[in-house]
Short mmCIF file of C-alpha atoms and ligand atoms in Angstrom, two decimals:
data_model
loop_
_atom_site.label_atom_id
_atom_site.label_comp_id
_atom_site.label_asym_id
_atom_site.label_seq_id
_atom_site.Cartn_x
_atom_site.Cartn_y
_atom_site.Cartn_z
CA MET F 98 162.50 36.27 98.55
CA LYS F 99 159.68 33.82 97.72
CA GLN F 100 156.54 35.59 100.09
CA SER F 101 154.78 32.26 100.79
CA GLN F 102 158.05 30.67 103.01
CA LEU F 103 158.00 34.25 104.91
CA PHE F 104 156.86 32.68 108.43
CA THR F 105 154.79 36.13 109.35
CA LYS F 106 152.02 36.71 108.03
CA VAL F 107 149.87 39.76 108.00
CA LEU F 108 147.51 40.83 110.07
CA LYS F 109 143.31 41.66 109.35
CA GLN F 110 143.86 44.10 112.14
CA ALA F 111 145.93 45.95 114.16
CA PRO F 112 146.37 44.29 117.87
CA LYS F 113 144.06 46.79 120.18
CA ASP F 114 146.30 47.98 122.66
CA GLU F 115 148.62 49.46 120.39
CA VAL F 116 147.78 53.27 119.59
CA ALA F 117 150.64 54.63 117.89
CA THR F 118 150.82 54.12 114.34
CA ASN F 119 154.42 53.35 113.34
CA ALA F 120 153.74 50.35 115.81
CA ARG F 121 149.97 49.72 114.32
CA LEU F 122 151.28 49.27 110.77
CA LEU F 123 154.65 47.63 110.90
CA THR F 124 152.63 44.84 113.64
CA ARG F 125 150.14 44.12 111.41
CA ALA F 126 152.71 44.08 108.61
CA GLY F 127 154.42 41.36 109.97
CA PHE F 128 157.92 43.37 110.77
CA ILE F 129 157.30 44.20 114.47
CA HIS F 130 156.18 41.76 117.45
CA LYS F 131 155.48 43.04 120.69
CA VAL F 132 156.98 41.26 124.20
CA MET F 133 155.76 44.09 126.63
CA ALA F 134 154.97 47.32 126.74
CA GLY F 135 158.20 49.31 125.24
CA VAL F 136 160.11 46.20 123.86
CA TYR F 137 159.67 44.79 120.24
CA GLU F 138 161.19 41.97 118.64
CA TYR F 139 162.72 42.78 114.82
CA LEU F 140 160.77 39.75 112.86
CA PRO F 141 162.67 39.57 108.75
CA LEU F 142 161.06 42.21 107.27
CA GLY F 143 161.56 44.89 110.22
CA LEU F 144 165.22 43.74 110.80
CA MET F 145 165.92 43.94 106.94
CA VAL F 146 165.20 47.39 107.72
CA LEU F 147 167.03 48.46 110.99
CA LYS F 148 170.23 46.76 109.30
CA LYS F 149 169.78 48.68 105.88
CA ILE F 150 169.55 52.10 108.25
CA GLU F 151 172.79 50.56 110.19
CA GLN F 152 174.37 50.47 107.28
CA ILE F 153 173.69 53.99 106.57
CA ILE F 154 174.39 55.16 109.77
CA ARG F 155 177.94 52.87 109.37
CA GLU F 156 179.20 54.35 106.08
CA GLU F 157 178.66 57.83 107.32
CA MET F 158 180.54 57.00 110.18
CA ASN F 159 182.99 55.47 108.75
CA ALA F 160 183.07 58.40 106.49
CA ILE F 161 184.14 61.01 109.55
CA GLY F 162 186.55 58.58 111.05
CA GLY F 163 184.75 56.56 113.11
CA GLN F 164 185.69 53.47 114.55
CA GLU F 165 183.51 50.67 115.63
CA VAL F 166 183.19 48.49 118.88
CA LEU F 167 181.31 45.88 121.13
CA MET F 168 180.86 47.16 124.22
CA THR F 169 179.30 45.63 127.15
CA THR F 170 174.89 45.53 128.34
CA LEU F 171 176.85 44.93 131.67
CA GLN F 172 178.26 47.45 133.48
CA ASP F 173 180.34 47.29 136.00
CA LYS F 174 179.17 49.71 139.24
CA GLU F 175 182.73 50.75 140.48
CA VAL F 176 183.54 52.89 136.85
CA TRP F 177 179.45 54.73 137.27
CA GLY F 178 181.31 55.59 141.23
CA LYS F 179 183.55 57.72 139.58
CA THR F 180 180.80 59.71 138.09
CA ASN F 181 178.59 59.14 140.73
CA ARG F 182 176.13 58.21 138.06
CA TRP F 183 175.29 55.03 139.82
CA ASP F 184 173.00 56.98 142.00
CA ASP F 185 168.97 56.62 140.90
CA LYS F 186 168.28 59.66 142.08
CA LEU F 187 170.59 60.88 139.55
CA VAL F 188 170.04 58.56 136.43
CA ASP F 189 166.44 57.07 137.25
CA ASN F 190 165.88 55.11 134.43
CA TRP F 191 168.52 52.55 135.11
CA PHE F 192 167.96 48.52 134.82
CA LYS F 193 170.37 46.66 137.25
CA THR F 194 170.91 43.07 138.55
CA LYS F 195 173.29 41.18 140.66
CA LEU F 196 175.70 38.55 140.02
CA ALA F 197 175.46 35.11 141.95
CA ASN F 198 178.20 36.41 144.36
CA GLY F 199 175.30 39.43 145.28
CA SER F 200 177.29 42.02 143.63
CA ASP F 201 175.60 44.80 141.88
CA VAL F 202 175.56 44.98 137.78
CA GLY F 203 174.35 48.08 135.55
CA ILE F 204 172.58 47.06 132.53
CA ALA F 205 174.05 49.10 129.61
CA ASN F 206 171.07 52.74 129.09
CA THR F 207 174.70 55.18 127.76
CA HIS F 208 178.03 54.27 127.40
CA GLU F 209 180.19 57.37 128.85
CA GLU F 210 181.67 55.73 131.41
CA PRO F 211 182.92 52.21 130.23
CA LEU F 212 184.40 53.87 127.29
CA THR F 213 186.35 56.86 128.80
CA PHE F 214 187.52 53.58 131.33
CA LEU F 215 188.26 51.85 128.57
CA LEU F 216 190.45 54.24 126.93
CA THR F 217 192.79 55.10 130.02
CA HIS F 218 194.34 51.80 129.01
CA TYR F 219 195.17 52.66 125.48
CA VAL F 220 195.58 57.04 125.55
CA SER F 221 198.53 58.65 127.58
CA SER F 222 200.20 61.08 124.88
CA TYR F 223 198.68 64.35 122.59
CA LYS F 224 199.58 62.03 119.43
CA ASP F 225 197.16 59.60 120.35
CA LEU F 226 194.16 61.68 119.45
CA PRO F 227 191.37 62.69 118.71
CA ILE F 228 189.70 59.45 118.72
CA TYR F 229 186.21 58.87 117.62
CA ILE F 230 184.85 55.65 118.77
CA TYR F 231 181.26 54.40 118.22
CA GLN F 232 179.07 51.40 118.06
CA PHE F 233 175.66 49.47 117.79
CA GLN F 234 174.25 48.45 121.05
CA THR F 235 170.74 48.04 122.71
CA LYS F 236 170.74 50.01 125.68
CA PHE F 237 167.96 49.69 128.42
CA ARG F 238 166.03 52.26 129.57
CA ASN F 239 163.18 51.53 132.56
CA GLU F 240 161.08 55.16 130.36
CA LEU F 241 157.94 55.43 132.71
CA ARG F 242 155.75 55.63 129.22
CA ALA F 243 156.47 53.16 126.85
CA LYS F 244 152.90 53.69 124.48
CA SER F 245 154.80 55.41 120.80
CA GLY F 246 155.59 51.74 119.69
CA ILE F 247 159.45 51.64 118.97
CA LEU F 248 159.51 55.49 119.14
CA ARG F 249 160.34 55.02 122.52
CA GLY F 250 161.37 51.45 123.83
CA ARG F 251 162.65 49.74 126.69
CA GLU F 252 164.79 48.14 125.26
CA PHE F 253 165.70 49.92 121.99
CA LEU F 254 169.19 50.11 119.43
CA MET F 255 171.36 52.78 119.49
CA LYS F 256 174.30 53.85 117.69
CA ASP F 257 176.63 56.49 120.10
CA LEU F 258 179.46 57.89 118.66
CA TYR F 259 181.78 59.10 121.76
CA SER F 260 184.92 61.87 120.16
CA PHE F 261 188.13 62.57 122.56
CA SER F 262 190.50 66.01 121.50
CA LYS F 263 192.74 67.27 122.74
CA THR F 264 191.53 71.02 122.19
CA GLN F 265 188.59 72.53 121.97
CA LYS F 266 189.17 73.60 118.59
CA GLU F 267 189.47 69.86 117.57
CA PHE F 268 186.02 69.14 119.65
CA ARG F 269 184.55 71.54 117.63
CA GLU F 270 185.43 70.70 113.76
CA PHE F 271 184.21 67.13 114.90
CA TYR F 272 181.32 68.21 115.98
CA GLU F 273 180.09 70.28 113.12
CA LEU F 274 181.70 67.39 111.16
CA CYS F 275 179.22 65.20 112.74
CA ALA F 276 176.14 67.39 112.48
CA GLY F 277 176.84 67.35 108.93
CA ALA F 278 176.82 63.62 109.04
CA TYR F 279 173.72 63.24 110.48
CA LEU F 280 171.86 65.87 108.20
CA LYS F 281 173.18 63.22 105.96
CA ILE F 282 171.95 59.69 107.21
CA PHE F 283 168.74 62.07 107.70
CA GLU F 284 168.64 63.10 104.05
CA ARG F 285 169.54 58.81 103.12
CA VAL F 286 166.71 57.53 105.04
CA GLY F 287 163.80 59.93 103.60
CA LEU F 288 163.77 62.47 106.41
CA GLY F 289 165.99 65.41 104.93
CA ASP F 290 163.15 67.84 104.14
CA ARG F 291 162.01 67.32 107.31
CA THR F 292 164.17 66.94 109.80
CA PHE F 293 166.06 70.10 111.57
CA ARG F 294 169.43 70.90 113.80
CA THR F 295 167.51 71.64 117.05
CA ALA F 296 169.18 74.02 119.31
CA ALA F 297 168.42 71.92 122.62
CA ALA F 298 168.94 71.74 126.40
CA GLY F 299 171.99 70.02 128.01
CA GLY F 300 169.95 67.06 129.83
CA SER F 301 172.28 65.44 132.83
CA PHE F 302 175.59 66.37 130.61
CA THR F 303 176.15 69.81 130.58
CA THR F 304 174.63 73.39 131.15
CA GLY F 305 175.08 75.14 127.33
CA LEU F 306 172.59 74.27 124.50
CA THR F 307 173.42 71.30 122.52
CA ASP F 308 172.14 70.15 119.70
CA GLU F 309 168.99 67.77 118.73
CA PHE F 310 167.63 66.56 115.36
CA GLN F 311 163.97 66.94 114.98
CA THR F 312 161.66 65.05 112.27
CA VAL F 313 158.25 67.31 112.12
CA THR F 314 155.52 65.38 112.48
CA ASP F 315 152.48 65.84 114.59
CA SER F 316 152.70 62.47 116.56
CA GLY F 317 156.05 63.65 117.49
CA GLU F 318 156.47 64.28 121.61
CA ASP F 319 158.97 67.29 121.81
CA VAL F 320 157.85 71.43 120.70
CA ILE F 321 160.23 72.87 118.16
CA TYR F 322 160.22 76.05 116.68
CA VAL F 323 161.36 75.75 112.76
CA ASP F 324 162.86 78.41 110.44
CA GLU F 325 162.50 76.81 107.43
CA LYS F 326 164.32 78.85 105.16
CA LYS F 327 167.33 78.57 107.54
CA LYS F 328 166.81 74.52 108.34
CA LEU F 329 167.11 76.16 111.94
CA ALA F 330 165.16 75.16 115.44
CA ILE F 331 165.38 75.69 118.69
CA ASN F 332 163.29 72.68 121.35
CA LYS F 333 160.45 74.88 123.34
CA GLU F 334 162.46 73.41 126.38
CA VAL F 335 165.24 76.01 125.92
CA TYR F 336 162.82 79.29 123.84
CA THR F 337 164.12 82.33 125.32
CA GLU F 338 164.58 86.14 123.81
CA GLU F 339 168.77 84.72 125.14
CA ASN F 340 169.23 82.15 123.38
CA LEU F 341 167.10 82.79 119.94
CA LYS F 342 169.13 85.66 119.85
CA LYS F 343 172.91 82.85 120.34
CA LEU F 344 171.39 81.13 117.65
CA GLY F 345 170.82 84.64 115.79
CA LEU F 346 166.93 83.23 114.80
CA ASP F 347 164.02 85.89 114.28
CA LYS F 348 160.98 85.09 116.50
CA THR F 349 158.67 86.16 113.25
CA LYS F 350 160.06 83.52 111.17
CA LEU F 351 159.31 80.17 113.57
CA LYS F 352 156.65 78.55 113.04
CA GLU F 353 155.81 75.66 115.91
CA LYS F 354 155.84 72.37 115.24
CA LYS F 355 155.60 68.58 116.64
CA ALA F 356 158.00 67.17 116.56
CA ILE F 357 160.56 63.29 117.17
CA GLU F 358 164.47 63.94 118.46
CA VAL F 359 165.76 61.38 116.01
CA GLY F 360 169.41 61.94 117.34
CA ASN F 361 171.30 63.95 119.18
CA ILE F 362 175.14 65.90 120.02
CA PHE F 363 176.60 66.81 122.94
CA PRO F 364 179.75 68.38 124.70
CA LEU F 365 180.58 66.73 127.64
CA GLY F 366 183.91 68.56 128.24
CA THR F 367 186.03 67.48 130.21
CA LYS F 368 183.04 65.84 132.76
CA TYR F 369 183.90 62.52 131.90
CA SER F 370 187.51 62.43 131.83
CA GLN F 371 188.41 64.18 134.99
CA ALA F 372 186.28 62.27 136.36
CA LEU F 373 188.09 58.95 135.66
CA GLY F 374 191.45 60.02 135.12
CA LEU F 375 191.35 59.90 131.00
CA THR F 376 194.55 62.72 130.20
CA VAL F 377 197.11 63.12 127.81
CA LYS F 378 200.17 64.48 127.73
CA ASP F 379 200.57 67.42 125.61
CA GLU F 380 203.64 68.87 123.96
CA THR F 381 205.23 70.19 127.32
CA GLY F 382 204.61 66.88 128.92
CA ARG F 383 202.03 68.63 131.31
CA GLU F 384 198.19 65.70 132.04
CA GLN F 385 195.43 67.43 130.43
CA PRO F 386 191.79 65.97 130.58
CA VAL F 387 190.60 64.83 126.58
CA ILE F 388 187.50 66.74 125.79
CA MET F 389 184.96 64.93 124.71
CA GLY F 390 181.62 65.01 122.99
CA SER F 391 178.74 62.26 122.90
CA TYR F 392 176.36 61.40 119.60
CA GLY F 393 173.78 59.03 119.24
CA ILE F 394 171.28 58.35 117.01
CA GLY F 395 168.13 55.53 117.73
CA LEU F 396 168.02 53.39 115.16
CA GLY F 397 164.34 52.10 116.32
CA ARG F 398 162.92 55.67 116.92
CA LEU F 399 164.38 55.92 113.07
CA MET F 400 162.72 53.40 111.66
CA GLY F 401 159.52 54.15 113.83
CA ALA F 402 159.75 58.03 112.91
CA VAL F 403 159.98 57.34 108.83
CA VAL F 404 156.46 55.26 109.05
CA GLU F 405 154.93 58.08 110.99
CA VAL F 406 155.73 60.30 108.20
CA SER F 407 155.72 58.35 104.99
CA HIS F 408 152.30 56.05 105.33
CA ASP F 409 148.42 56.24 103.43
CA GLU F 410 145.31 54.61 104.76
CA GLN F 411 147.00 51.33 103.18
CA GLY F 412 149.60 50.92 104.60
CA MET F 413 154.00 52.16 104.78
CA ILE F 414 155.20 53.64 101.80
CA TRP F 415 159.03 52.95 102.59
CA PRO F 416 161.32 55.34 100.72
CA LYS F 417 164.06 52.74 98.27
CA ALA F 418 167.09 53.08 100.57
CA ILE F 419 166.04 51.53 103.84
CA ALA F 420 162.81 49.36 102.13
CA PRO F 421 162.78 45.46 103.30
CA PHE F 422 163.37 44.82 99.52
CA ASP F 423 163.50 47.41 95.71
CA ILE F 424 160.02 45.10 94.31
CA HIS F 425 157.54 43.41 95.19
CA LEU F 426 156.79 41.04 92.25
CA ILE F 427 153.11 39.80 92.64
CA ASN F 428 152.13 36.74 90.33
CA ILE F 429 147.92 36.49 89.77
CA SER F 430 148.00 33.91 86.26
CA LYS F 431 146.74 30.75 87.25
CA ASN F 432 150.21 30.38 84.63
CA GLN F 433 153.66 30.72 87.30
CA THR F 434 156.17 30.04 85.10
CA PRO F 435 156.19 33.22 83.39
CA ALA F 436 156.66 35.11 87.21
CA ASP F 437 159.08 32.36 88.06
CA LYS F 438 161.55 33.39 85.16
CA ILE F 439 160.97 37.23 85.81
CA TYR F 440 162.04 36.40 89.39
CA LYS F 441 165.12 34.09 88.83
CA ALA F 442 166.00 37.10 85.76
CA LEU F 443 165.16 39.69 89.12
CA LEU F 444 167.35 37.97 91.27
CA GLU F 445 170.51 37.82 89.07
CA THR F 446 170.77 41.14 88.59
CA ASN F 447 171.20 41.66 92.42
CA THR F 448 167.57 43.21 92.36
CA GLN F 449 165.96 42.42 96.07
CA VAL F 450 162.86 40.81 95.14
CA LEU F 451 159.61 40.10 97.30
CA TYR F 452 157.79 36.97 95.64
CA ASP F 453 153.90 36.73 96.18
CA GLU F 454 153.33 33.50 95.02
CA ARG F 455 150.81 32.61 97.18
CA GLU F 456 147.45 30.99 96.08
CA VAL F 457 145.48 33.60 97.82
CA SER F 458 142.80 36.34 96.13
CA ALA F 459 144.51 38.70 93.82
CA GLY F 460 142.85 41.67 95.85
CA SER F 461 144.04 40.51 99.42
CA LYS F 462 147.92 39.77 97.63
CA PHE F 463 147.22 43.83 96.75
CA ALA F 464 146.34 44.96 100.06
CA ASP F 465 148.95 43.05 101.30
CA SER F 466 151.26 44.22 99.21
CA ASP F 467 150.08 48.15 99.73
CA LEU F 468 150.38 47.78 103.67
CA ILE F 469 154.02 46.57 103.30
CA GLY F 470 154.96 49.14 101.22
CA ILE F 471 157.89 48.16 99.40
CA PRO F 472 158.58 50.95 96.83
CA THR F 473 158.37 49.22 93.38
CA ARG F 474 155.43 46.97 92.72
CA VAL F 475 155.68 44.44 89.63
CA LEU F 476 152.14 42.74 88.23
CA VAL F 477 152.26 39.41 86.84
CA SER F 478 148.72 38.53 85.41
CA ASP F 479 147.02 36.55 82.39
CA LYS F 480 146.23 40.15 80.43
CA THR F 481 149.60 41.43 81.33
CA LEU F 482 151.18 38.29 78.99
CA GLN F 483 149.07 38.91 76.12
CA SER F 484 151.59 41.39 75.36
CA ASP F 485 154.99 39.87 76.77
CA SER F 486 154.74 41.98 79.27
CA VAL F 487 154.25 43.64 82.84
CA GLU F 488 152.48 46.21 85.15
CA THR F 489 154.73 48.47 87.23
CA LYS F 490 153.59 50.58 89.90
CA GLN F 491 155.39 53.09 92.89
CA ARG F 492 153.54 52.50 95.97
CA GLY F 493 152.31 55.71 96.80
CA SER F 494 150.87 57.02 93.40
CA ASP F 495 147.81 55.48 91.25
CA LYS F 496 149.80 55.47 87.82
CA THR F 497 150.63 52.17 86.46
CA LYS F 498 153.21 51.41 83.36
CA LEU F 499 152.97 47.96 81.21
CA VAL F 500 156.70 47.00 80.69
CA LYS F 501 158.05 44.20 78.52
CA ILE F 502 158.90 41.79 80.20
CA LYS F 503 163.04 41.84 77.88
CA ASP F 504 162.56 45.51 78.73
CA LEU F 505 161.83 45.19 82.59
CA SER F 506 165.44 45.07 84.51
CA GLU F 507 166.57 47.79 82.65
CA SER F 508 163.39 50.01 83.52
CA LEU F 509 163.79 49.55 86.63
P1 LIG K 799 164.58 61.27 124.48
O1 LIG K 799 164.38 62.78 125.26
O2 LIG K 799 163.98 60.74 123.87
O3 LIG K 799 164.41 60.60 126.26
P2 LIG K 799 166.99 60.89 125.18
O4 LIG K 799 167.56 62.49 124.87
O5 LIG K 799 167.26 60.43 126.83
O6 LIG K 799 165.76 60.91 124.42
P3 LIG K 799 169.54 60.35 124.65
O7 LIG K 799 169.67 59.24 125.62
O8 LIG K 799 170.39 61.37 124.38
O9 LIG K 799 167.64 60.13 124.31
O10 LIG K 799 169.98 59.27 123.47
C1 LIG K 799 170.26 59.29 121.64
C2 LIG K 799 169.10 59.01 121.10
O11 LIG K 799 168.75 58.06 121.24
C3 LIG K 799 168.19 59.74 121.14
O12 LIG K 799 167.83 61.00 119.87
C4 LIG K 799 167.05 58.48 120.51
O13 LIG K 799 167.13 58.83 118.91
C5 LIG K 799 167.50 58.01 121.16
N1 LIG K 799 166.52 57.45 121.99
C6 LIG K 799 166.73 58.09 123.08
N2 LIG K 799 165.70 57.33 123.81
C7 LIG K 799 165.37 55.94 122.83
C8 LIG K 799 163.75 55.23 123.60
N3 LIG K 799 163.56 55.41 124.87
N4 LIG K 799 163.57 54.22 122.57
C9 LIG K 799 164.17 54.69 121.51
N5 LIG K 799 165.12 55.42 121.59
C10 LIG K 799 165.60 56.18 122.08
MG1 LIG K 800 165.99 64.18 124.96
#
């Protein structure tokens, strides 16, 4: 893409009302635009990152047997009535609305009830199980506070997967498989070394312990205690002698850290299947409620977490796997022809290139490039052209390298 064609422009300053680093940097660089607190639009560069995160998650969910669907935002009150969760006292952050005829509808904040209900139309025998269903879908939650940029939205994209199993054993096996897939996802988006499986409270879904995936950073809202060797942690909310023992964690080896919950996995037992009548006939012909689990990742929150942990004074530093482009090609030579040729050649090798061919000063091109944070910068100048070369540099490093133009593709 030619940078002159990008409709967004880099802002000199972050908006005054944004306090979170992720929102300040992403807004300045033109990745997102705020509509109101907790409500953000994704602009071309931001959407490219979001889509790459989505694809990584999709690959890992498909690899463990997930089937993708897309459920609706408007939800049936009756279905929610079956678990009593329509009540605002039980779920306090619902957005709800009314149809023209006056009847109530819910605006999706999660999908346990609708999906369980959906499956009652398709599942009847133990032979139909297990089933793993997931989607990328926008959730709406009337969050009390929304000051953390895209870490906590009132409207946000979530990957939610739900598992439907016939036995506890089958459920547990998938639960562990999914925990492994989550670790792979966080590894692939560049958060592997600082994201920990963390024992946590059951929230509104269950009474036992559940698992969160927490990314350690000072800007996190949660407090966790980490055993770095075991790569395990426990959330402060459930930090008790009894739970430490259950988890085999030694108090003296734990470090207190702040962290962002980037994902979580929950056993749901038979709470929803019983309430909504999702049962299967077992081998002996008896009706058994299906055993369920739910598995969430917030895509925007994950993207925001990457920005929180991977930036410097100049701007963002994207991990290769989710960067909007692979290469930021910058021309500062008066003669644009050599850079144009390099751009074309790179596109032919399927490299994703943002090409800065704008007529602005070299200084502002460099500053914008550092802010946007594409992993590799390729500079074409009169000086580099004298030796038929370009200068390459990795974002986050000061080291530059002179590379012959004919060797560029290979070197990249
Ligand atoms: P939190 O404790 O942060 O409020 P939660 O426990 O309510 O989140 P879930 O309902 O389990 O979250 O949602 C699954 C995942 O969706 C979370 O792990 C998180 O990554 C993401 N998520 C939840 N709420 C938000 C939000 N308001 N904005 C962005 N992502 C969110
Ligand atoms: Mg939580």
